[in-house]
Amino acid sequence: MLQFAHMQQTACFSQRALFILQLLLQFQLFHVLAVQARQFRSIVQRMGKEALLELINHIHDSLEILLFDVHILDRIQ
């Protein structure tokens, strides 16, 4: 039973890690395209500072959750 719970937690951890990786890659792609186009400032202005900060905060919160999950998995093992 404990092994099954551990497998579930590992699967949940993996899903969150993939989701965070996807967010980070999207943000990095956005940044690379904007810098290459030399229009980072105008893109940020069009996107809005609030939307950009919301994206950054979402990534930060997701990373905190992931780190908490890693801490719990380490304690279980």
PDB file of C-alpha atoms in Angstrom:
ATOM      1  CA  MET A   1       0.000   0.000   0.000  1.00  0.00           C
ATOM      2  CA  LEU A   2       2.825   2.380   0.876  1.00  0.00           C
ATOM      3  CA  GLN A   3       4.561   1.544  -2.393  1.00  0.00           C
ATOM      4  CA  PHE A   4       1.393   2.413  -4.352  1.00  0.00           C
ATOM      5  CA  ALA A   5       1.106   5.751  -2.541  1.00  0.00           C
ATOM      6  CA  HIS A   6       4.748   6.436  -3.338  1.00  0.00           C
ATOM      7  CA  MET A   7       4.123   5.646  -7.022  1.00  0.00           C
ATOM      8  CA  GLN A   8       1.150   8.036  -7.050  1.00  0.00           C
ATOM      9  CA  GLN A   9       3.222  10.813  -5.497  1.00  0.00           C
ATOM     10  CA  THR A  10       6.010  10.202  -7.994  1.00  0.00           C
ATOM     11  CA  ALA A  11       3.532  10.394 -10.885  1.00  0.00           C
ATOM     12  CA  CYS A  12       2.062  13.628  -9.502  1.00  0.00           C
ATOM     13  CA  PHE A  13       5.564  15.033  -9.087  1.00  0.00           C
ATOM     14  CA  SER A  14       6.411  14.101 -12.683  1.00  0.00           C
ATOM     15  CA  GLN A  15       3.252  15.761 -14.005  1.00  0.00           C
ATOM     16  CA  ARG A  16       4.018  18.967 -12.126  1.00  0.00           C
ATOM     17  CA  ALA A  17       7.630  18.911 -13.294  1.00  0.00           C
ATOM     18  CA  LEU A  18       6.526  18.555 -16.920  1.00  0.00           C
ATOM     19  CA  PHE A  19       3.974  21.345 -16.527  1.00  0.00           C
ATOM     20  CA  ILE A  20       6.598  23.671 -15.043  1.00  0.00           C
ATOM     21  CA  LEU A  21       9.064  22.753 -17.768  1.00  0.00           C
ATOM     22  CA  GLN A  22       6.406  23.583 -20.348  1.00  0.00           C
ATOM     23  CA  LEU A  23       5.797  26.983 -18.731  1.00  0.00           C
ATOM     24  CA  LEU A  24       9.502  27.738 -18.580  1.00  0.00           C
ATOM     25  CA  LEU A  25      10.007  26.733 -22.210  1.00  0.00           C
ATOM     26  CA  GLN A  26       7.080  28.894 -23.305  1.00  0.00           C
ATOM     27  CA  PHE A  27       8.490  31.840 -21.389  1.00  0.00           C
ATOM     28  CA  GLN A  28      11.980  31.244 -22.791  1.00  0.00           C
ATOM     29  CA  LEU A  29      10.599  30.943 -26.327  1.00  0.00           C
ATOM     30  CA  PHE A  30       8.665  34.177 -25.827  1.00  0.00           C
ATOM     31  CA  HIS A  31      11.837  35.896 -24.613  1.00  0.00           C
ATOM     32  CA  VAL A  32      14.053  34.534 -27.419  1.00  0.00           C
ATOM     33  CA  LEU A  33      11.579  35.516 -30.119  1.00  0.00           C
ATOM     34  CA  ALA A  34      11.128  38.952 -28.622  1.00  0.00           C
ATOM     35  CA  VAL A  35      14.866  39.577 -28.286  1.00  0.00           C
ATOM     36  CA  GLN A  36      15.580  38.271 -31.776  1.00  0.00           C
ATOM     37  CA  ALA A  37      12.919  40.581 -33.117  1.00  0.00           C
ATOM     38  CA  ARG A  38      14.432  43.371 -31.011  1.00  0.00           C
ATOM     39  CA  GLN A  39      10.937  44.120 -29.873  1.00  0.00           C
ATOM     40  CA  PHE A  40      10.980  42.857 -26.301  1.00  0.00           C
ATOM     41  CA  ARG A  41       9.912  46.224 -24.952  1.00  0.00           C
ATOM     42  CA  SER A  42       6.992  46.609 -27.345  1.00  0.00           C
ATOM     43  CA  ILE A  43       5.856  43.018 -26.766  1.00  0.00           C
ATOM     44  CA  VAL A  44       5.912  43.565 -23.002  1.00  0.00           C
ATOM     45  CA  GLN A  45       3.991  46.802 -23.485  1.00  0.00           C
ATOM     46  CA  ARG A  46       1.405  45.048 -25.667  1.00  0.00           C
ATOM     47  CA  MET A  47       1.199  42.085 -23.315  1.00  0.00           C
ATOM     48  CA  GLY A  48       1.044  44.340 -20.326  1.00  0.00           C
ATOM     49  CA  LYS A  49       3.317  44.353 -17.330  1.00  0.00           C
ATOM     50  CA  GLU A  50       0.602  42.823 -15.172  1.00  0.00           C
ATOM     51  CA  ALA A  51       0.204  39.808 -17.472  1.00  0.00           C
ATOM     52  CA  LEU A  52       3.974  39.292 -17.599  1.00  0.00           C
ATOM     53  CA  LEU A  53       4.273  39.538 -13.815  1.00  0.00           C
ATOM     54  CA  GLU A  54       1.362  37.120 -13.449  1.00  0.00           C
ATOM     55  CA  LEU A  55       3.179  34.612 -15.677  1.00  0.00           C
ATOM     56  CA  ILE A  56       6.402  34.995 -13.677  1.00  0.00           C
ATOM     57  CA  ASN A  57       4.536  34.626 -10.370  1.00  0.00           C
ATOM     58  CA  HIS A  58       2.759  31.527 -11.667  1.00  0.00           C
ATOM     59  CA  ILE A  59       6.107  29.948 -12.606  1.00  0.00           C
ATOM     60  CA  HIS A  60       7.532  30.898  -9.194  1.00  0.00           C
ATOM     61  CA  ASP A  61       4.565  29.421  -7.310  1.00  0.00           C
ATOM     62  CA  SER A  62       4.722  26.240  -9.387  1.00  0.00           C
ATOM     63  CA  LEU A  63       8.430  25.869  -8.629  1.00  0.00           C
ATOM     64  CA  GLU A  64       7.757  26.270  -4.902  1.00  0.00           C
ATOM     65  CA  ILE A  65       5.132  23.509  -5.057  1.00  0.00           C
ATOM     66  CA  LEU A  66       7.542  21.286  -6.973  1.00  0.00           C
ATOM     67  CA  LEU A  67      10.323  21.842  -4.435  1.00  0.00           C
ATOM     68  CA  PHE A  68       7.908  21.033  -1.605  1.00  0.00           C
ATOM     69  CA  ASP A  69       6.971  17.792  -3.390  1.00  0.00           C
ATOM     70  CA  VAL A  70      10.650  16.894  -3.792  1.00  0.00           C
ATOM     71  CA  HIS A  71      11.184  17.487  -0.077  1.00  0.00           C
ATOM     72  CA  ILE A  72       8.263  15.197   0.795  1.00  0.00           C
ATOM     73  CA  LEU A  73       9.454  12.478  -1.612  1.00  0.00           C
ATOM     74  CA  ASP A  74      12.939  12.626  -0.106  1.00  0.00           C
ATOM     75  CA  ARG A  75      11.498  12.165   3.386  1.00  0.00           C
ATOM     76  CA  ILE A  76       9.396   9.178   2.289  1.00  0.00           C
ATOM     77  CA  GLN A  77      12.351   7.422   0.709  1.00  0.00           C
TER      78      GLN A  77
END
